[in-house]
mmCIF file of C-alpha atoms in Angstrom:
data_model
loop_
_atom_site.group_PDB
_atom_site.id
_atom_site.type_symbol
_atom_site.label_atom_id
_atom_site.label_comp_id
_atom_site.label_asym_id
_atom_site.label_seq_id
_atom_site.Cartn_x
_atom_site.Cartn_y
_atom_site.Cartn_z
ATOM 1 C CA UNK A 1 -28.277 -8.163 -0.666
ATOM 2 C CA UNK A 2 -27.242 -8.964 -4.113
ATOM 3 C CA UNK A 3 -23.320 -10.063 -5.362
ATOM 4 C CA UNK A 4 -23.119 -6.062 -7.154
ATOM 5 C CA UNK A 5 -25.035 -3.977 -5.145
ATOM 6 C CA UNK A 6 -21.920 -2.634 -4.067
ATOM 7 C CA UNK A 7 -20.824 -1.684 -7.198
ATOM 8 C CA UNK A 8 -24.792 -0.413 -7.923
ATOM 9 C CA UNK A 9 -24.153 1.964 -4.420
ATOM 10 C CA UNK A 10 -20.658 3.451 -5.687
ATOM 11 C CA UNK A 11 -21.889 3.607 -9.156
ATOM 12 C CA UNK A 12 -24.846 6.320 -7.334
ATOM 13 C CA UNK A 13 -22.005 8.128 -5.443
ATOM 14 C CA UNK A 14 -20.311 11.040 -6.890
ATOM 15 C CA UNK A 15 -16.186 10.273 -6.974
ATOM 16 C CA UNK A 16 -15.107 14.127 -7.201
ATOM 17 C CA UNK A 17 -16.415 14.582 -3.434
ATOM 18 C CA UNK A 18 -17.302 11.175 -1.817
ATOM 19 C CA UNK A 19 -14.203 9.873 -2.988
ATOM 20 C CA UNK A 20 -13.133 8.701 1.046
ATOM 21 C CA UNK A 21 -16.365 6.913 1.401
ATOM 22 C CA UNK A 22 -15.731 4.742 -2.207
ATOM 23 C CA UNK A 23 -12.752 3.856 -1.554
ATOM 24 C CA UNK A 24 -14.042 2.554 1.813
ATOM 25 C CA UNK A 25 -16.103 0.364 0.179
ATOM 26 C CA UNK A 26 -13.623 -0.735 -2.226
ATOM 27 C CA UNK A 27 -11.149 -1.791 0.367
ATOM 28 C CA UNK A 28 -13.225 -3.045 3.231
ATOM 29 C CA UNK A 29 -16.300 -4.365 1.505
ATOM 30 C CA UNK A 30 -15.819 -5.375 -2.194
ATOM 31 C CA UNK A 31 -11.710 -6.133 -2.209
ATOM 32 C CA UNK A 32 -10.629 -6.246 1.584
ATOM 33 C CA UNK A 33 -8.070 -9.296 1.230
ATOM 34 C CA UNK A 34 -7.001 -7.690 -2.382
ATOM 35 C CA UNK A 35 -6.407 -4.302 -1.069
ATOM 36 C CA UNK A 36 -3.947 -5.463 1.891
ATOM 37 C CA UNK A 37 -1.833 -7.342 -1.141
ATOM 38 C CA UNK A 38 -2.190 -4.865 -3.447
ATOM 39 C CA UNK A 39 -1.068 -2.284 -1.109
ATOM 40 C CA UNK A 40 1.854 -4.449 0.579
ATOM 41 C CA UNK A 41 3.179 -5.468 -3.318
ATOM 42 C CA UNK A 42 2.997 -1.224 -4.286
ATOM 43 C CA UNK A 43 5.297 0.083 -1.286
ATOM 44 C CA UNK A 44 7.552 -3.661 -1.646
ATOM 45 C CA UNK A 45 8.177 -1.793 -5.324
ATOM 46 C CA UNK A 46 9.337 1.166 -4.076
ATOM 47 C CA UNK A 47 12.368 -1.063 -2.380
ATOM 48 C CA UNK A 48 13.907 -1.652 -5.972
ATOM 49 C CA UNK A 49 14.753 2.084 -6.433
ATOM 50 C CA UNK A 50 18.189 1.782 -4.463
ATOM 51 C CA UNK A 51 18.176 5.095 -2.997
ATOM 52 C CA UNK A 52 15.396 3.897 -0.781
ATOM 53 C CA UNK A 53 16.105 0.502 -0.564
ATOM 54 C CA UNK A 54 19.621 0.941 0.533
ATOM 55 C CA UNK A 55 18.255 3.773 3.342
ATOM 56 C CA UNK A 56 16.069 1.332 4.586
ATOM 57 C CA UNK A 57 18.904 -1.401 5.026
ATOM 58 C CA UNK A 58 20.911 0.962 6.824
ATOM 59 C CA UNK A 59 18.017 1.926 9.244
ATOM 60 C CA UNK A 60 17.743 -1.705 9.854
ATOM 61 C CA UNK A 61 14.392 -1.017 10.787
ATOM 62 C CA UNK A 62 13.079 -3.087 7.265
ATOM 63 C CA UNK A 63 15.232 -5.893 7.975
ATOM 64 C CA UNK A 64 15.202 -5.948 11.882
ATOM 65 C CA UNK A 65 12.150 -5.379 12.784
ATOM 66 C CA UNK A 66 9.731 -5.959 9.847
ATOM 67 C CA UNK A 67 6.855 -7.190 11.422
ATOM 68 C CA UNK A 68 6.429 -3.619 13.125
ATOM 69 C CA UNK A 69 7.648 -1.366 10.356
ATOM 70 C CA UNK A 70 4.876 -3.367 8.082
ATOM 71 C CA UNK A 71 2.135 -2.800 10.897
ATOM 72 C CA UNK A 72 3.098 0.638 11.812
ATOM 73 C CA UNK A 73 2.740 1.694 7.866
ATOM 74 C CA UNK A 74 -0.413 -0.327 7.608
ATOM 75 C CA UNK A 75 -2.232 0.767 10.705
ATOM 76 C CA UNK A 76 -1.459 4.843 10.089
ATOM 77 C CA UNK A 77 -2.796 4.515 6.503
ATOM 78 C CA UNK A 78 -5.395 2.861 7.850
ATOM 79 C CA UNK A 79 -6.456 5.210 9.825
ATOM 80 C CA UNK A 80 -6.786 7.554 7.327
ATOM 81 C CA UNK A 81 -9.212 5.765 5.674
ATOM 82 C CA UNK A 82 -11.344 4.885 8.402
ATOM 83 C CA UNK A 83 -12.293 8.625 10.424
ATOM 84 C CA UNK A 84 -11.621 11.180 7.064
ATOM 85 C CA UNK A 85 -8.935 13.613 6.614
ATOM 86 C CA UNK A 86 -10.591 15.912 8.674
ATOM 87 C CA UNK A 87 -11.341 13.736 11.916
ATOM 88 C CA UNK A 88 -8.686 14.088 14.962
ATOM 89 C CA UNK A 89 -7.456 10.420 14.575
ATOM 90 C CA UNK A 90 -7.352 11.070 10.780
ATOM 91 C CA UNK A 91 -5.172 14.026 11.159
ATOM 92 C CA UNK A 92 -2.837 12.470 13.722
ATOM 93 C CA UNK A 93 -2.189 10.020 11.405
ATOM 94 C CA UNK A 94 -0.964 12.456 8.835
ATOM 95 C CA UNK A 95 0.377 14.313 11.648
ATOM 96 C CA UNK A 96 2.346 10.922 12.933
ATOM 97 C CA UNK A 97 3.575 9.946 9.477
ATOM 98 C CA UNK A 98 4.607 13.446 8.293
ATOM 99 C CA UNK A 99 6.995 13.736 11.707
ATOM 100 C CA UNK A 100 8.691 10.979 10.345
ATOM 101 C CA UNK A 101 9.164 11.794 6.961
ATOM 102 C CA UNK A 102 10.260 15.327 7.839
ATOM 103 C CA UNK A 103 13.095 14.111 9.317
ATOM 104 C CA UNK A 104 14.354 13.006 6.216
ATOM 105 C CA UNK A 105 15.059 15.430 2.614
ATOM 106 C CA UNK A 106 12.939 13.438 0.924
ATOM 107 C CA UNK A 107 12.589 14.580 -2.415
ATOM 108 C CA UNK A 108 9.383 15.989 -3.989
ATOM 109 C CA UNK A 109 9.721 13.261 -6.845
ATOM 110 C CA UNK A 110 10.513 9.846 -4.324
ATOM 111 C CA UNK A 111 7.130 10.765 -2.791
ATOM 112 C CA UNK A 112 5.178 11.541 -5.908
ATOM 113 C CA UNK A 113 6.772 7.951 -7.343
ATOM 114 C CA UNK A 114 5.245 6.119 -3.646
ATOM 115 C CA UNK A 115 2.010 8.132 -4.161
ATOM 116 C CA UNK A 116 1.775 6.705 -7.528
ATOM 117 C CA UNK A 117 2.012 2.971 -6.198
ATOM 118 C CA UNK A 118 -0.544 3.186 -4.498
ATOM 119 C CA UNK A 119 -2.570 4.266 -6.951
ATOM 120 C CA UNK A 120 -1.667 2.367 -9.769
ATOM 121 C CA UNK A 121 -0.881 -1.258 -8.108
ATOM 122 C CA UNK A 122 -3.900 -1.700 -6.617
ATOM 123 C CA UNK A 123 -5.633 -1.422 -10.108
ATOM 124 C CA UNK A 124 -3.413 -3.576 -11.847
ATOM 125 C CA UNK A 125 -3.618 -6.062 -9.210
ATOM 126 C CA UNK A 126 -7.437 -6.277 -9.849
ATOM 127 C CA UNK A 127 -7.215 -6.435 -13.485
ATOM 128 C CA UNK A 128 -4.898 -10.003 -12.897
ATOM 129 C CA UNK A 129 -6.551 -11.039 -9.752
ATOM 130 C CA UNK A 130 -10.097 -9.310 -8.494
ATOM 131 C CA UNK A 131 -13.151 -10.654 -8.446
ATOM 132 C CA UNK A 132 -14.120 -8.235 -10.462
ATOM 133 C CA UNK A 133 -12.042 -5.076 -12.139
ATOM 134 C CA UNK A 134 -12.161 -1.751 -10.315
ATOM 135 C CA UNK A 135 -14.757 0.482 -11.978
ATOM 136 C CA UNK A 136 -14.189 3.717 -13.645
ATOM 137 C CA UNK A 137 -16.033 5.632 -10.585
ATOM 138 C CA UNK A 138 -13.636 3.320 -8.378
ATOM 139 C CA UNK A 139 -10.294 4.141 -10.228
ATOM 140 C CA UNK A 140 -11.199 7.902 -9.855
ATOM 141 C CA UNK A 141 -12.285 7.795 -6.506
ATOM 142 C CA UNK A 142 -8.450 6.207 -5.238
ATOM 143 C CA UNK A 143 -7.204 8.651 -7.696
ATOM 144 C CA UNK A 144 -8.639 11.758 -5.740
ATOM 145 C CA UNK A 145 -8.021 9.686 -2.373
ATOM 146 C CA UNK A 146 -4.434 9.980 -2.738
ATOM 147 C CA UNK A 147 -4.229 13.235 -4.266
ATOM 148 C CA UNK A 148 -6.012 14.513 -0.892
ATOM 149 C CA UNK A 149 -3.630 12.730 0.827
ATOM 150 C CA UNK A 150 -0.787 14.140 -1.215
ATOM 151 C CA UNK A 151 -2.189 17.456 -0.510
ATOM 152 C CA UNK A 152 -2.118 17.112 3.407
ATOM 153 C CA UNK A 153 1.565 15.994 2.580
ATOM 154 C CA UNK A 154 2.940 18.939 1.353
ATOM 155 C CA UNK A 155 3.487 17.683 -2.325
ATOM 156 C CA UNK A 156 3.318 19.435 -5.449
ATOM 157 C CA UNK A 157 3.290 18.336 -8.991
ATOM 158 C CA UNK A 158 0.758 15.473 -8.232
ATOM 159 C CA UNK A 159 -0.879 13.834 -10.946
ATOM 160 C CA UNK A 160 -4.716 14.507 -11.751
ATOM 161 C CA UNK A 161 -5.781 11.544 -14.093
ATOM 162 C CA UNK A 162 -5.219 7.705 -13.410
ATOM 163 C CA UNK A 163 -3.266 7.623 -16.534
ATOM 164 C CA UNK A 164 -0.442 10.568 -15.225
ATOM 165 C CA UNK A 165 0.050 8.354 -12.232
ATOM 166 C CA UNK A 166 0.737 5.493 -14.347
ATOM 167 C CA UNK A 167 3.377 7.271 -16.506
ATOM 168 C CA UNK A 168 4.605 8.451 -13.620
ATOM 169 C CA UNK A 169 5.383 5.445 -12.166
ATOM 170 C CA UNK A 170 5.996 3.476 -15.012
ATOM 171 C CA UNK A 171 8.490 6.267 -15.669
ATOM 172 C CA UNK A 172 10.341 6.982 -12.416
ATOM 173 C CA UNK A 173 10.717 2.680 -12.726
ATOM 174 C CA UNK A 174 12.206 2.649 -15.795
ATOM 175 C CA UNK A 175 14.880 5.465 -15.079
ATOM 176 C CA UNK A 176 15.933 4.608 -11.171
ATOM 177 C CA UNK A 177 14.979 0.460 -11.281
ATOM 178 C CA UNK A 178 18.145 -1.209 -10.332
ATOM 179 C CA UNK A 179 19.802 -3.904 -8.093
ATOM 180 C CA UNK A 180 21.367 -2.563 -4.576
ATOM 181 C CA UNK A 181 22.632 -5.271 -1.780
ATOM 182 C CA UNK A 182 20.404 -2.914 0.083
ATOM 183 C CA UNK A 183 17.134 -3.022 -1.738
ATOM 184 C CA UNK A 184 17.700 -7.133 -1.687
ATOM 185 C CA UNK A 185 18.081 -7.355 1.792
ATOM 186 C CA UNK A 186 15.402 -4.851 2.675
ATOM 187 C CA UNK A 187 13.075 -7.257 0.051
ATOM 188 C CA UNK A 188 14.675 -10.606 1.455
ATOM 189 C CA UNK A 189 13.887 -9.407 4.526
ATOM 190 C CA UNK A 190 9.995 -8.796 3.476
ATOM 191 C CA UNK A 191 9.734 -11.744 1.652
ATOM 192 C CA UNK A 192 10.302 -14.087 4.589
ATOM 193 C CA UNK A 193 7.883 -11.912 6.546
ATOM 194 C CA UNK A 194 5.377 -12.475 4.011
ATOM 195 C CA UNK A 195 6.190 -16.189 4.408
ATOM 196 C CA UNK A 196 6.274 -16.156 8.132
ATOM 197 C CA UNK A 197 2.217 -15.465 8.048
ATOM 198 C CA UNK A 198 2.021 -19.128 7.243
ATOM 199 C CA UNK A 199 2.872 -22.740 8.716
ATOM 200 C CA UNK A 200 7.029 -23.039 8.726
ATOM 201 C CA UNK A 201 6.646 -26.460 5.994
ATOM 202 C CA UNK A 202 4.456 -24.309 3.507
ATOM 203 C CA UNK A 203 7.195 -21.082 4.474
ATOM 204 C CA UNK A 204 9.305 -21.559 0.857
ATOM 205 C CA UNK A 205 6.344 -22.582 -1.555
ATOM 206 C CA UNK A 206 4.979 -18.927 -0.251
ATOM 207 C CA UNK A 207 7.935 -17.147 -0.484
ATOM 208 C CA UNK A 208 8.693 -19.042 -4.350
ATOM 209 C CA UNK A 209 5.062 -17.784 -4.732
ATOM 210 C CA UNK A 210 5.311 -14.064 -3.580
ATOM 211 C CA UNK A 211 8.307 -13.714 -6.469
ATOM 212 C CA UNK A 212 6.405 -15.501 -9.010
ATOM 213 C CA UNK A 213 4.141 -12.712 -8.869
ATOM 214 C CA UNK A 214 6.735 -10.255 -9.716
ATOM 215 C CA UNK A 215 6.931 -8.649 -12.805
ATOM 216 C CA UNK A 216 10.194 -9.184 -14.358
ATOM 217 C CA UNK A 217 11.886 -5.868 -13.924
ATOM 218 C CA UNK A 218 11.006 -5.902 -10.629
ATOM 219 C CA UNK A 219 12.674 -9.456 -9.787
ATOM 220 C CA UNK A 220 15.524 -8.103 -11.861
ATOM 221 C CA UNK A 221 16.106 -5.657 -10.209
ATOM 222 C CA UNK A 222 16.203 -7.589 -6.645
ATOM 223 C CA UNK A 223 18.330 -9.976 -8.760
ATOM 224 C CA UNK A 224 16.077 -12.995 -8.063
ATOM 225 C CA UNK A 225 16.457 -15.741 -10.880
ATOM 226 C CA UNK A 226 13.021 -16.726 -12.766
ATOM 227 C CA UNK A 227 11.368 -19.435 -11.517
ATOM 228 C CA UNK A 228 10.090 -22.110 -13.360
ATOM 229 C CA UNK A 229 7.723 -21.440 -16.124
ATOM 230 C CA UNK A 230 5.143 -23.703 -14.859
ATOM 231 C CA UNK A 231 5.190 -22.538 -11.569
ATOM 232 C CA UNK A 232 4.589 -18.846 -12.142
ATOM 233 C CA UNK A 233 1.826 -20.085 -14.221
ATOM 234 C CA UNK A 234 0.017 -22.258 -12.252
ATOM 235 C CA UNK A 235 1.305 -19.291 -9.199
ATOM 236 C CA UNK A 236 -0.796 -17.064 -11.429
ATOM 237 C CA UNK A 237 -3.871 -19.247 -12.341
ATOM 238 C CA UNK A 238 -4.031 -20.086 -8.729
ATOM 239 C CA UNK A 239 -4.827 -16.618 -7.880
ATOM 240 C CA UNK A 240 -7.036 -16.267 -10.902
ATOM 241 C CA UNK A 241 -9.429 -18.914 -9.862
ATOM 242 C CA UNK A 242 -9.275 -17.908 -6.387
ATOM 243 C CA UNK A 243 -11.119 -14.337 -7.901
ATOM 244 C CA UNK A 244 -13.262 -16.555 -9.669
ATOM 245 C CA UNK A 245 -14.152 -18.345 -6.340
ATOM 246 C CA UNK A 246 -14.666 -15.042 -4.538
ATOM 247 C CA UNK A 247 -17.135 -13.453 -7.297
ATOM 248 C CA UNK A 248 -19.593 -16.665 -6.129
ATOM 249 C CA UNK A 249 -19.550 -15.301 -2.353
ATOM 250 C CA UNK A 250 -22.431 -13.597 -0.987
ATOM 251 C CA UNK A 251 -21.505 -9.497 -1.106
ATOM 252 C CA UNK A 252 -19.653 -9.027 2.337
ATOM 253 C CA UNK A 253 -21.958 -6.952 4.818
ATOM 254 C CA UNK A 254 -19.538 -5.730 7.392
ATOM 255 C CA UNK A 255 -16.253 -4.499 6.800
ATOM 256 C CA UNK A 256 -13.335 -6.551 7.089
ATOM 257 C CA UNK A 257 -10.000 -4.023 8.136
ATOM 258 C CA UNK A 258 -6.463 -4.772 7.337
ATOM 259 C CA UNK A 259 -5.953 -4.736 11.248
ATOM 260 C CA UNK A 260 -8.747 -7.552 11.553
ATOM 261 C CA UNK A 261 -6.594 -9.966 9.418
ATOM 262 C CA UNK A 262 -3.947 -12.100 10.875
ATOM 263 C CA UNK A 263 -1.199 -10.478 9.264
ATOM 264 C CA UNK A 264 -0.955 -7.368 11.335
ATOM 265 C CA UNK A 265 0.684 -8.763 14.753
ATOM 266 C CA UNK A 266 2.431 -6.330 16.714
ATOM 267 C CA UNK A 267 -0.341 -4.871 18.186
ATOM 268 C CA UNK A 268 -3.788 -7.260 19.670
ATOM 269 C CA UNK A 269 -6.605 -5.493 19.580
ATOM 270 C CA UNK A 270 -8.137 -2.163 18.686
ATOM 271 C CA UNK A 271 -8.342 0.577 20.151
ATOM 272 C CA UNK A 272 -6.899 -0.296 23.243
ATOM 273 C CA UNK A 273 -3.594 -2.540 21.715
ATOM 274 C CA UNK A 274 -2.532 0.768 20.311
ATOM 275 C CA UNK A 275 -2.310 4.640 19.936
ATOM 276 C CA UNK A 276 -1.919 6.417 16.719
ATOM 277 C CA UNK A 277 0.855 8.352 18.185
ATOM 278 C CA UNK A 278 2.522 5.784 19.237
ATOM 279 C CA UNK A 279 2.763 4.175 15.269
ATOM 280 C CA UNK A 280 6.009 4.234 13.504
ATOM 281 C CA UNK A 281 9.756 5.300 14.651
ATOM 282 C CA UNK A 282 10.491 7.941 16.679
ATOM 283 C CA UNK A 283 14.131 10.290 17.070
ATOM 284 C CA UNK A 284 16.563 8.034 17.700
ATOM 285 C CA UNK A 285 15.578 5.055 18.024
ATOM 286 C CA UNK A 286 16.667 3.256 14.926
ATOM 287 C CA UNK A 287 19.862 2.163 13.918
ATOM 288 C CA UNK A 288 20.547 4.897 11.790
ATOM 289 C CA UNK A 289 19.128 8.367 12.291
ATOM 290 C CA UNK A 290 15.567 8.368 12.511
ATOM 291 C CA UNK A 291 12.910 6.161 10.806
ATOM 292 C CA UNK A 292 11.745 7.460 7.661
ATOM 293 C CA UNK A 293 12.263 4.848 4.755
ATOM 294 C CA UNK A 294 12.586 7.124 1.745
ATOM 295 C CA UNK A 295 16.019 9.464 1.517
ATOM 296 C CA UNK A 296 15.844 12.797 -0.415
ATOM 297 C CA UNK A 297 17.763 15.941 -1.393
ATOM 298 C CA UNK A 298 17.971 19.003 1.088
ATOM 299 C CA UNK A 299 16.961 21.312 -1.417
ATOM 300 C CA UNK A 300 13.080 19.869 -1.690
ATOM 301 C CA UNK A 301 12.928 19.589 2.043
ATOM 302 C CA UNK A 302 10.192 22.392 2.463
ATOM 303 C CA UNK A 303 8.440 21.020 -0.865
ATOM 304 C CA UNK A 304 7.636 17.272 1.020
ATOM 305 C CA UNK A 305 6.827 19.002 3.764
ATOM 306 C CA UNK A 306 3.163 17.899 5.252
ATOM 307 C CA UNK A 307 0.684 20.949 5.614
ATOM 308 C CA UNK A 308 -0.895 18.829 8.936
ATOM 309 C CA UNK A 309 -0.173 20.144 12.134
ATOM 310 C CA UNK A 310 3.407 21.455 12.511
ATOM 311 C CA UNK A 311 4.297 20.118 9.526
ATOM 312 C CA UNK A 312 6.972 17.274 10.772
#
């Protein structure tokens, strides 16, 4: 097997309908360690936008038990991926994360804006840092990924093209960016969990690191200072060559997981270390009133509502 004869089999596959299967390949075969990092910068992001960042400090479930709240969102999306939108574990997923969201008015446009993340940070992460940059049938085949999965959340309004969700988001950003003593403490919080993953000497060089791969109106708006020039550029070569390094490999031919990594550690093993329905925050058992990170308005309550099971 040859470096690109990944890219040769999604390049064969059509991304209006096998969309589920490319971006399986994408995130477990060609960019498994990129995807995680991707994924865990794009819903860090949505922190900055107080109105979720300061929710998510007042849970305390971000700040006091992050190792779990990162796991628990990992694992369900996750599973998503791996059995289909249609399987039973892929619905109970949807099923699982909708019951927590609908406990919560979160607003049509707060979801759209999280949707959009995910969509648009993984690409951009690529284009700095991949092996390789995603290719057009990859782009569109996220971009339909997440619409599905916006679908099976209730949402309305979602954007078709790669290029709406990226004026979405770089919209939304510009309008609702903004620094909170929530949102800080909610990305202080993650920030030393990111660090955590490593040995406790190395802890602050990777936590320096992790912000000198913000963008600046992102750190502004956690009000971190800039680091030094030099380090964010070497920071940023570092990760440059390290894409470099990986485009020598051999293609990988099994699929790495983000629950095979060592980041995920609340639950050992799979499938018996955990249940779907047992992911995530249930009634109650925050500090707060529930789980859900993202607040919203009563009035778009029935629009964010999933279309999964009984819809909470």
């Amino acid at each position: 097997m040859q470096r690109y004869d990944w890219l040769k089999t999604i390049q064969r596959m059509d991304p209006e309908t096998q969309f589920t299967e490319i971006y399986r390949i994408s995130s477990w075969y060609e960019f498994p360690w990129d995807y995680v990092q991707s994924l865990g910068f794009a819903l860090y992001r949505t922190y900055a936008v107080p109105s979720i960042g300061r929710l998510l400090a007042r849970t305390g479930e971000f700040t006091g038990r992050t190792q779990k709240r990162y796991d628990d969102t990992l694992l369900i999306l996750e599973a998503v991926v791996e059995h289909g939108f249609d399987s039973p574990r892929g619905r109970e997923a949807i099923r699982r994360m909708n019951r927590m969201h609908h406990r919560y008015d979160i607003s049509n446009d707060d979801f759209r804006y999280v949707l959009a993340t995910f969509v648009v940070t993984p690409k951009r992460w690529m284009d700095d840092y991949g092996w390789r940059r995603l290719s057009a049938h990859e782009i569109r085949a996220a971009v339909n990924y997440y619409r599905e999965l916006g679908r099976h959340m209730g949402l309305s309004g979602i954007p078709e093209t790669y290029e709406e969700f990226e004026r979405l988001l770089d919209d939304y950003e510009r309008e609702h960016f903004a620094f909170d003593p929530g949102s800080r403490a909610v990305s202080d919080a993650t920030l030393g969990l990111m660090a955590s993953w490593y040995p406790l000497p190395v802890r602050p060089a990777m936590r320096l690191s992790s912000v000198c791969l913000l963008d600046d109106p992102l750190r502004e708006a956690f009000g971190y200072p800039a680091p030094p020039a030099a380090v964010r550029s070497a920071v940023r070569a570092g990760m440059r060559l390290r894409g470099r390094f990986v485009r020598l490999l051999p293609p990988r031919r099994r699929p790495h997981l983000a629950r095979d990594g060592r980041q995920v550690r609340s639950y050992p093993g799979y499938p018996h270390g955990y249940r779907i329905s047992d992911l995530g925050t249930f009634e109650g058992e925050d500090s707060s009133s529930g789980g859900c990170p993202f607040p919203h308005s009563p009035a778009a309550a029935d629009g964010a509502r999933g279309v999964d099971g009984d819809g909470g």
